[in-house]
Amino acid sequence: AQTVTQSQPEMSVQEAETVTLSCTYDTSENNYYLFWYKQPPSRQMILVIRQEAYKQQNATENRFSVNFQKAAKSFSLKISDSQLGDTAMYFCAFVGGGSNYKLTFGKGTLLTVNP
Amino acid sequence: EAGVAQSPRYKIIEKRQSVAFWCNPISGHATLYWYQQILGQGPKLLIQFQNNGVVDDSQLPKDRFSAERLKGVDSTLKIQPAKLEDSAVYLCASSLGYLAGDPLQETQYFGPGTRLLVL
């Protein structure tokens, strides 16, 4: 079974600074996708960024980028130029064919951006 | 494009009562998911539908939870009777579905959730 571990329950960062959220996962599959989802307070979860396991190049989406280390099974999210609107729970998630394409989420990291 | 709709947004019931949640997915999305998110944890899949058929309900407590997706569009999730440990946010999500291509690429779009408190 796949597992996703987020070891940082809470983090904080000053506005305009950079922060990195950690995620590790465990799987025996070779073909899979990894995701970061954002869940703002009392608002719905949205996809931030995703990474295909067979691609070596790290995904980027504007201020969001990932550091994907396949051998180490690590998938961290870097947020540059943090904004107040980035305050949210961030969930790392995994999907692979062996899990019937079922998303497995980590427990989340609560990120607070301070003015 | 309208997003995933859920109702009610909040519900408070007493244990042993029954409750039902409703979800309307994004138009054209064949796959629908129900998740349970307990405070401090990530969402856990309860059931997944492809059109009106069940793909995965391995983590659905079938002695008290039931779900249906009539006509392959809207879905309802029911709990009967509710227990204290059912207090959670129930999220509905939808995606295009496997026929759209590689299922690994599926992006799930989430609704706002229903927050349930069982007293």
PDB file of C-alpha atoms in Angstrom:
ATOM      1  CA  ALA A   1       0.000   0.000   0.000  1.00  0.00           C
ATOM      2  CA  GLN A   2       1.116   3.520  -0.735  1.00  0.00           C
ATOM      3  CA  THR A   3       1.784   5.946   2.093  1.00  0.00           C
ATOM      4  CA  VAL A   4       2.345   9.690   2.035  1.00  0.00           C
ATOM      5  CA  THR A   5       4.087  11.422   4.924  1.00  0.00           C
ATOM      6  CA  GLN A   6       4.154  15.119   5.661  1.00  0.00           C
ATOM      7  CA  SER A   7       6.383  15.620   8.677  1.00  0.00           C
ATOM      8  CA  GLN A   8       5.627  19.314   9.258  1.00  0.00           C
ATOM      9  CA  PRO A   9       2.177  19.797  10.825  1.00  0.00           C
ATOM     10  CA  GLU A  10       2.584  23.581  10.838  1.00  0.00           C
ATOM     11  CA  MET A  11       4.857  26.158   9.270  1.00  0.00           C
ATOM     12  CA  SER A  12       4.953  29.912   9.070  1.00  0.00           C
ATOM     13  CA  VAL A  13       6.691  32.352   6.767  1.00  0.00           C
ATOM     14  CA  GLN A  14       6.912  36.099   6.357  1.00  0.00           C
ATOM     15  CA  GLU A  15       5.248  37.691   3.394  1.00  0.00           C
ATOM     16  CA  ALA A  16       7.523  37.828   0.313  1.00  0.00           C
ATOM     17  CA  GLU A  17       9.849  35.135   1.648  1.00  0.00           C
ATOM     18  CA  THR A  18      10.318  31.584   0.395  1.00  0.00           C
ATOM     19  CA  VAL A  19       9.146  28.451   2.172  1.00  0.00           C
ATOM     20  CA  THR A  20       9.531  24.754   1.457  1.00  0.00           C
ATOM     21  CA  LEU A  21       7.036  22.092   2.499  1.00  0.00           C
ATOM     22  CA  SER A  22       8.244  18.498   2.747  1.00  0.00           C
ATOM     23  CA  CYS A  23       6.622  15.297   1.572  1.00  0.00           C
ATOM     24  CA  THR A  24       7.878  11.731   1.342  1.00  0.00           C
ATOM     25  CA  TYR A  25       6.056   8.745  -0.025  1.00  0.00           C
ATOM     26  CA  ASP A  26       6.436   5.014  -0.233  1.00  0.00           C
ATOM     27  CA  THR A  27       5.518   2.927  -3.260  1.00  0.00           C
ATOM     28  CA  SER A  28       6.787   0.013  -5.294  1.00  0.00           C
ATOM     29  CA  GLU A  29       5.326   1.377  -8.522  1.00  0.00           C
ATOM     30  CA  ASN A  30       7.291   3.051 -11.296  1.00  0.00           C
ATOM     31  CA  ASN A  31       4.478   4.941 -12.984  1.00  0.00           C
ATOM     32  CA  TYR A  32       2.632   7.392 -10.788  1.00  0.00           C
ATOM     33  CA  TYR A  33       1.740  11.029 -10.268  1.00  0.00           C
ATOM     34  CA  LEU A  34       2.304  13.292  -7.282  1.00  0.00           C
ATOM     35  CA  PHE A  35       0.218  16.324  -6.410  1.00  0.00           C
ATOM     36  CA  TRP A  36       0.131  19.260  -4.061  1.00  0.00           C
ATOM     37  CA  TYR A  37      -3.342  20.461  -3.116  1.00  0.00           C
ATOM     38  CA  LYS A  38      -4.170  23.668  -1.258  1.00  0.00           C
ATOM     39  CA  GLN A  39      -7.133  23.980   1.108  1.00  0.00           C
ATOM     40  CA  PRO A  40      -7.683  27.582   2.313  1.00  0.00           C
ATOM     41  CA  PRO A  41      -9.642  28.081   5.538  1.00  0.00           C
ATOM     42  CA  SER A  42     -13.308  27.224   4.951  1.00  0.00           C
ATOM     43  CA  ARG A  43     -12.755  27.036   1.218  1.00  0.00           C
ATOM     44  CA  GLN A  44     -12.487  24.196  -1.212  1.00  0.00           C
ATOM     45  CA  MET A  45      -9.412  22.231  -2.082  1.00  0.00           C
ATOM     46  CA  ILE A  46      -7.660  23.156  -5.305  1.00  0.00           C
ATOM     47  CA  LEU A  47      -4.790  21.625  -7.221  1.00  0.00           C
ATOM     48  CA  VAL A  48      -1.550  23.604  -6.976  1.00  0.00           C
ATOM     49  CA  ILE A  49       0.889  21.520  -8.971  1.00  0.00           C
ATOM     50  CA  ARG A  50       1.501  17.967 -10.148  1.00  0.00           C
ATOM     51  CA  GLN A  51       4.512  15.894 -11.155  1.00  0.00           C
ATOM     52  CA  GLU A  52       4.726  12.835 -13.375  1.00  0.00           C
ATOM     53  CA  ALA A  53       7.118  10.253 -11.983  1.00  0.00           C
ATOM     54  CA  TYR A  54       8.737   9.487 -15.336  1.00  0.00           C
ATOM     55  CA  LYS A  55       9.659  13.135 -15.904  1.00  0.00           C
ATOM     56  CA  GLN A  56      12.981  14.200 -14.415  1.00  0.00           C
ATOM     57  CA  GLN A  57      12.276  17.894 -14.839  1.00  0.00           C
ATOM     58  CA  ASN A  58      10.690  19.477 -11.793  1.00  0.00           C
ATOM     59  CA  ALA A  59       7.244  20.976 -12.344  1.00  0.00           C
ATOM     60  CA  THR A  60       6.697  24.698 -11.864  1.00  0.00           C
ATOM     61  CA  GLU A  61       3.557  26.835 -11.761  1.00  0.00           C
ATOM     62  CA  ASN A  62       4.317  30.524 -11.340  1.00  0.00           C
ATOM     63  CA  ARG A  63       5.521  30.959  -7.736  1.00  0.00           C
ATOM     64  CA  PHE A  64       5.137  27.241  -6.965  1.00  0.00           C
ATOM     65  CA  SER A  65       7.760  24.669  -7.817  1.00  0.00           C
ATOM     66  CA  VAL A  66       8.618  21.172  -6.690  1.00  0.00           C
ATOM     67  CA  ASN A  67      11.815  19.342  -5.919  1.00  0.00           C
ATOM     68  CA  PHE A  68      11.152  15.766  -7.018  1.00  0.00           C
ATOM     69  CA  GLN A  69      13.755  13.233  -5.915  1.00  0.00           C
ATOM     70  CA  LYS A  70      12.484   9.897  -7.219  1.00  0.00           C
ATOM     71  CA  ALA A  71      15.194   7.714  -5.710  1.00  0.00           C
ATOM     72  CA  ALA A  72      14.690   9.284  -2.315  1.00  0.00           C
ATOM     73  CA  LYS A  73      10.885   9.264  -2.775  1.00  0.00           C
ATOM     74  CA  SER A  74      10.760  12.905  -1.836  1.00  0.00           C
ATOM     75  CA  PHE A  75       8.454  15.556  -3.259  1.00  0.00           C
ATOM     76  CA  SER A  76       8.792  18.988  -1.663  1.00  0.00           C
ATOM     77  CA  LEU A  77       6.890  22.148  -2.559  1.00  0.00           C
ATOM     78  CA  LYS A  78       8.619  25.512  -2.716  1.00  0.00           C
ATOM     79  CA  ILE A  79       6.561  28.684  -2.557  1.00  0.00           C
ATOM     80  CA  SER A  80       8.446  31.800  -3.605  1.00  0.00           C
ATOM     81  CA  ASP A  81       7.441  35.384  -2.794  1.00  0.00           C
ATOM     82  CA  SER A  82       4.839  34.139  -0.287  1.00  0.00           C
ATOM     83  CA  GLN A  83       1.559  36.028  -0.229  1.00  0.00           C
ATOM     84  CA  LEU A  84      -1.098  36.327   2.469  1.00  0.00           C
ATOM     85  CA  GLY A  85      -3.452  34.357   0.224  1.00  0.00           C
ATOM     86  CA  ASP A  86      -1.105  31.382   0.396  1.00  0.00           C
ATOM     87  CA  THR A  87      -2.225  30.759   3.980  1.00  0.00           C
ATOM     88  CA  ALA A  88      -3.850  27.321   3.831  1.00  0.00           C
ATOM     89  CA  MET A  89      -3.506  23.624   4.525  1.00  0.00           C
ATOM     90  CA  TYR A  90      -1.300  21.981   1.936  1.00  0.00           C
ATOM     91  CA  PHE A  91      -1.745  18.312   1.154  1.00  0.00           C
ATOM     92  CA  CYS A  92       0.672  16.113  -0.703  1.00  0.00           C
ATOM     93  CA  ALA A  93      -1.038  13.302  -2.624  1.00  0.00           C
ATOM     94  CA  PHE A  94      -0.074  10.243  -4.661  1.00  0.00           C
ATOM     95  CA  VAL A  95      -1.842   8.244  -7.336  1.00  0.00           C
ATOM     96  CA  GLY A  96      -0.627   5.093  -9.024  1.00  0.00           C
ATOM     97  CA  GLY A  97      -2.128   2.405 -11.186  1.00  0.00           C
ATOM     98  CA  GLY A  98      -1.692  -0.256  -8.542  1.00  0.00           C
ATOM     99  CA  SER A  99      -3.950   1.606  -6.158  1.00  0.00           C
ATOM    100  CA  ASN A 100      -6.832   1.579  -8.629  1.00  0.00           C
ATOM    101  CA  TYR A 101      -5.992   5.205  -9.393  1.00  0.00           C
ATOM    102  CA  LYS A 102      -7.031   6.209  -5.903  1.00  0.00           C
ATOM    103  CA  LEU A 103      -5.570   9.415  -4.452  1.00  0.00           C
ATOM    104  CA  THR A 104      -3.701   8.884  -1.196  1.00  0.00           C
ATOM    105  CA  PHE A 105      -3.235  12.053   0.842  1.00  0.00           C
ATOM    106  CA  GLY A 106      -0.770  13.005   3.543  1.00  0.00           C
ATOM    107  CA  LYS A 107      -1.984  14.558   6.791  1.00  0.00           C
ATOM    108  CA  GLY A 108      -1.268  18.062   5.593  1.00  0.00           C
ATOM    109  CA  THR A 109       0.864  21.052   6.574  1.00  0.00           C
ATOM    110  CA  LEU A 110      -0.784  24.211   7.838  1.00  0.00           C
ATOM    111  CA  LEU A 111       1.074  27.155   6.322  1.00  0.00           C
ATOM    112  CA  THR A 112       0.581  30.624   7.754  1.00  0.00           C
ATOM    113  CA  VAL A 113       1.923  33.628   5.883  1.00  0.00           C
ATOM    114  CA  ASN A 114       2.514  36.555   8.237  1.00  0.00           C
ATOM    115  CA  PRO A 115       2.422  40.202   7.137  1.00  0.00           C
TER     116      PRO A 115
ATOM    117  CA  GLU B   1     -17.761  26.774 -15.605  1.00  0.00           C
ATOM    118  CA  ALA B   2     -19.670  25.861 -12.454  1.00  0.00           C
ATOM    119  CA  GLY B   3     -17.721  23.889  -9.868  1.00  0.00           C
ATOM    120  CA  VAL B   4     -18.712  20.933  -7.747  1.00  0.00           C
ATOM    121  CA  ALA B   5     -21.711  21.786  -5.606  1.00  0.00           C
ATOM    122  CA  GLN B   6     -22.471  20.267  -2.229  1.00  0.00           C
ATOM    123  CA  SER B   7     -25.235  20.686   0.286  1.00  0.00           C
ATOM    124  CA  PRO B   8     -25.768  21.249   3.076  1.00  0.00           C
ATOM    125  CA  ARG B   9     -22.597  23.068   4.101  1.00  0.00           C
ATOM    126  CA  TYR B  10     -23.070  22.312   7.771  1.00  0.00           C
ATOM    127  CA  LYS B  11     -25.061  19.726   9.676  1.00  0.00           C
ATOM    128  CA  ILE B  12     -25.387  18.997  13.379  1.00  0.00           C
ATOM    129  CA  ILE B  13     -27.135  15.808  14.466  1.00  0.00           C
ATOM    130  CA  GLU B  14     -27.271  13.558  17.470  1.00  0.00           C
ATOM    131  CA  LYS B  15     -25.771  10.094  17.469  1.00  0.00           C
ATOM    132  CA  ARG B  16     -27.987   7.365  16.078  1.00  0.00           C
ATOM    133  CA  GLN B  17     -29.751   9.843  13.801  1.00  0.00           C
ATOM    134  CA  SER B  18     -29.477   9.655  10.042  1.00  0.00           C
ATOM    135  CA  VAL B  19     -28.108  12.265   7.655  1.00  0.00           C
ATOM    136  CA  ALA B  20     -27.720  12.669   3.906  1.00  0.00           C
ATOM    137  CA  PHE B  21     -25.372  14.746   1.809  1.00  0.00           C
ATOM    138  CA  TRP B  22     -25.841  15.763  -1.796  1.00  0.00           C
ATOM    139  CA  CYS B  23     -23.277  16.393  -4.520  1.00  0.00           C
ATOM    140  CA  ASN B  24     -23.600  17.757  -8.040  1.00  0.00           C
ATOM    141  CA  PRO B  25     -20.386  17.263 -10.031  1.00  0.00           C
ATOM    142  CA  ILE B  26     -19.007  19.405 -12.812  1.00  0.00           C
ATOM    143  CA  SER B  27     -21.029  18.913 -15.977  1.00  0.00           C
ATOM    144  CA  GLY B  28     -19.606  16.161 -18.136  1.00  0.00           C
ATOM    145  CA  HIS B  29     -17.487  14.593 -15.407  1.00  0.00           C
ATOM    146  CA  ALA B  30     -17.942  10.845 -15.388  1.00  0.00           C
ATOM    147  CA  THR B  31     -16.084  10.073 -12.178  1.00  0.00           C
ATOM    148  CA  LEU B  32     -17.332  11.130  -8.754  1.00  0.00           C
ATOM    149  CA  TYR B  33     -15.632  10.648  -5.408  1.00  0.00           C
ATOM    150  CA  TRP B  34     -16.724  10.952  -1.788  1.00  0.00           C
ATOM    151  CA  TYR B  35     -14.023  11.598   0.810  1.00  0.00           C
ATOM    152  CA  GLN B  36     -14.101  11.794   4.580  1.00  0.00           C
ATOM    153  CA  GLN B  37     -11.732  14.329   6.131  1.00  0.00           C
ATOM    154  CA  ILE B  38     -11.360  14.019   9.890  1.00  0.00           C
ATOM    155  CA  LEU B  39      -9.871  17.016  11.660  1.00  0.00           C
ATOM    156  CA  GLY B  40      -6.087  16.983  11.432  1.00  0.00           C
ATOM    157  CA  GLN B  41      -5.971  14.382   8.691  1.00  0.00           C
ATOM    158  CA  GLY B  42      -5.944  14.249   4.930  1.00  0.00           C
ATOM    159  CA  PRO B  43      -9.032  13.192   2.992  1.00  0.00           C
ATOM    160  CA  LYS B  44      -9.766   9.483   2.860  1.00  0.00           C
ATOM    161  CA  LEU B  45     -11.656   8.041  -0.103  1.00  0.00           C
ATOM    162  CA  LEU B  46     -14.959   6.463   0.858  1.00  0.00           C
ATOM    163  CA  ILE B  47     -16.372   5.610  -2.544  1.00  0.00           C
ATOM    164  CA  GLN B  48     -15.669   6.239  -6.217  1.00  0.00           C
ATOM    165  CA  PHE B  49     -18.224   6.101  -9.024  1.00  0.00           C
ATOM    166  CA  GLN B  50     -17.587   5.855 -12.739  1.00  0.00           C
ATOM    167  CA  ASN B  51     -20.862   7.073 -14.250  1.00  0.00           C
ATOM    168  CA  ASN B  52     -23.404   5.250 -12.071  1.00  0.00           C
ATOM    169  CA  GLY B  53     -21.238   2.232 -11.293  1.00  0.00           C
ATOM    170  CA  VAL B  54     -19.083   1.779  -8.197  1.00  0.00           C
ATOM    171  CA  VAL B  55     -15.340   1.540  -8.905  1.00  0.00           C
ATOM    172  CA  ASP B  56     -14.056   1.393  -5.329  1.00  0.00           C
ATOM    173  CA  ASP B  57     -15.916   1.292  -2.030  1.00  0.00           C
ATOM    174  CA  SER B  58     -13.346  -0.654  -0.047  1.00  0.00           C
ATOM    175  CA  GLN B  59     -13.130   1.987   2.693  1.00  0.00           C
ATOM    176  CA  LEU B  60     -16.852   2.655   3.006  1.00  0.00           C
ATOM    177  CA  PRO B  61     -18.294   1.398   6.344  1.00  0.00           C
ATOM    178  CA  LYS B  62     -21.147  -0.400   4.658  1.00  0.00           C
ATOM    179  CA  ASP B  63     -22.994  -1.197   7.868  1.00  0.00           C
ATOM    180  CA  ARG B  64     -23.892   2.469   8.236  1.00  0.00           C
ATOM    181  CA  PHE B  65     -22.818   4.348   5.102  1.00  0.00           C
ATOM    182  CA  SER B  66     -24.455   4.124   1.716  1.00  0.00           C
ATOM    183  CA  ALA B  67     -24.086   6.084  -1.500  1.00  0.00           C
ATOM    184  CA  GLU B  68     -25.758   6.191  -4.838  1.00  0.00           C
ATOM    185  CA  ARG B  69     -25.341   8.004  -8.094  1.00  0.00           C
ATOM    186  CA  LEU B  70     -28.546   7.675 -10.018  1.00  0.00           C
ATOM    187  CA  LYS B  71     -28.388   8.511 -13.727  1.00  0.00           C
ATOM    188  CA  GLY B  72     -24.640   9.025 -13.438  1.00  0.00           C
ATOM    189  CA  VAL B  73     -24.853  12.671 -12.397  1.00  0.00           C
ATOM    190  CA  ASP B  74     -25.835  13.736  -8.846  1.00  0.00           C
ATOM    191  CA  SER B  75     -24.889  11.639  -5.869  1.00  0.00           C
ATOM    192  CA  THR B  76     -26.040  11.248  -2.295  1.00  0.00           C
ATOM    193  CA  LEU B  77     -24.118   9.891   0.654  1.00  0.00           C
ATOM    194  CA  LYS B  78     -26.097   8.679   3.660  1.00  0.00           C
ATOM    195  CA  ILE B  79     -25.119   7.770   7.184  1.00  0.00           C
ATOM    196  CA  GLN B  80     -27.561   5.726   9.248  1.00  0.00           C
ATOM    197  CA  PRO B  81     -27.166   5.573  12.212  1.00  0.00           C
ATOM    198  CA  ALA B  82     -24.485   8.189  12.853  1.00  0.00           C
ATOM    199  CA  LYS B  83     -21.750   7.720  15.442  1.00  0.00           C
ATOM    200  CA  LEU B  84     -19.646  10.311  17.226  1.00  0.00           C
ATOM    201  CA  GLU B  85     -16.594   9.315  15.175  1.00  0.00           C
ATOM    202  CA  ASP B  86     -18.416  10.257  11.965  1.00  0.00           C
ATOM    203  CA  SER B  87     -17.847  13.925  12.782  1.00  0.00           C
ATOM    204  CA  ALA B  88     -15.808  15.154   9.835  1.00  0.00           C
ATOM    205  CA  VAL B  89     -15.916  17.120   6.614  1.00  0.00           C
ATOM    206  CA  TYR B  90     -17.361  15.138   3.737  1.00  0.00           C
ATOM    207  CA  LEU B  91     -15.861  16.172   0.434  1.00  0.00           C
ATOM    208  CA  CYS B  92     -17.182  15.422  -2.996  1.00  0.00           C
ATOM    209  CA  ALA B  93     -14.914  15.590  -6.021  1.00  0.00           C
ATOM    210  CA  SER B  94     -15.309  14.890  -9.707  1.00  0.00           C
ATOM    211  CA  SER B  95     -13.064  14.283 -12.697  1.00  0.00           C
ATOM    212  CA  LEU B  96     -13.452  13.681 -16.402  1.00  0.00           C
ATOM    213  CA  GLY B  97     -13.085   9.937 -16.088  1.00  0.00           C
ATOM    214  CA  TYR B  98     -10.912   7.242 -17.592  1.00  0.00           C
ATOM    215  CA  LEU B  99     -12.378   7.571 -21.053  1.00  0.00           C
ATOM    216  CA  ALA B 100     -10.677  10.958 -21.276  1.00  0.00           C
ATOM    217  CA  GLY B 101      -7.253   9.343 -21.354  1.00  0.00           C
ATOM    218  CA  ASP B 102      -4.620   8.268 -18.856  1.00  0.00           C
ATOM    219  CA  PRO B 103      -6.368   7.901 -15.498  1.00  0.00           C
ATOM    220  CA  LEU B 104      -3.161   8.803 -13.714  1.00  0.00           C
ATOM    221  CA  GLN B 105      -3.489  12.303 -15.149  1.00  0.00           C
ATOM    222  CA  GLU B 106      -6.958  12.797 -13.778  1.00  0.00           C
ATOM    223  CA  THR B 107      -7.365  16.115 -11.995  1.00  0.00           C
ATOM    224  CA  GLN B 108      -9.954  15.945  -9.280  1.00  0.00           C
ATOM    225  CA  TYR B 109     -12.027  19.046  -8.628  1.00  0.00           C
ATOM    226  CA  PHE B 110     -13.344  19.349  -5.115  1.00  0.00           C
ATOM    227  CA  GLY B 111     -16.519  20.833  -3.735  1.00  0.00           C
ATOM    228  CA  PRO B 112     -16.652  23.016  -0.598  1.00  0.00           C
ATOM    229  CA  GLY B 113     -17.530  20.067   1.620  1.00  0.00           C
ATOM    230  CA  THR B 114     -20.183  19.382   4.233  1.00  0.00           C
ATOM    231  CA  ARG B 115     -19.073  19.765   7.828  1.00  0.00           C
ATOM    232  CA  LEU B 116     -20.845  17.196  10.014  1.00  0.00           C
ATOM    233  CA  LEU B 117     -20.915  17.320  13.794  1.00  0.00           C
ATOM    234  CA  VAL B 118     -22.379  14.351  15.639  1.00  0.00           C
ATOM    235  CA  LEU B 119     -23.278  15.041  19.275  1.00  0.00           C
TER     236      LEU B 119
END
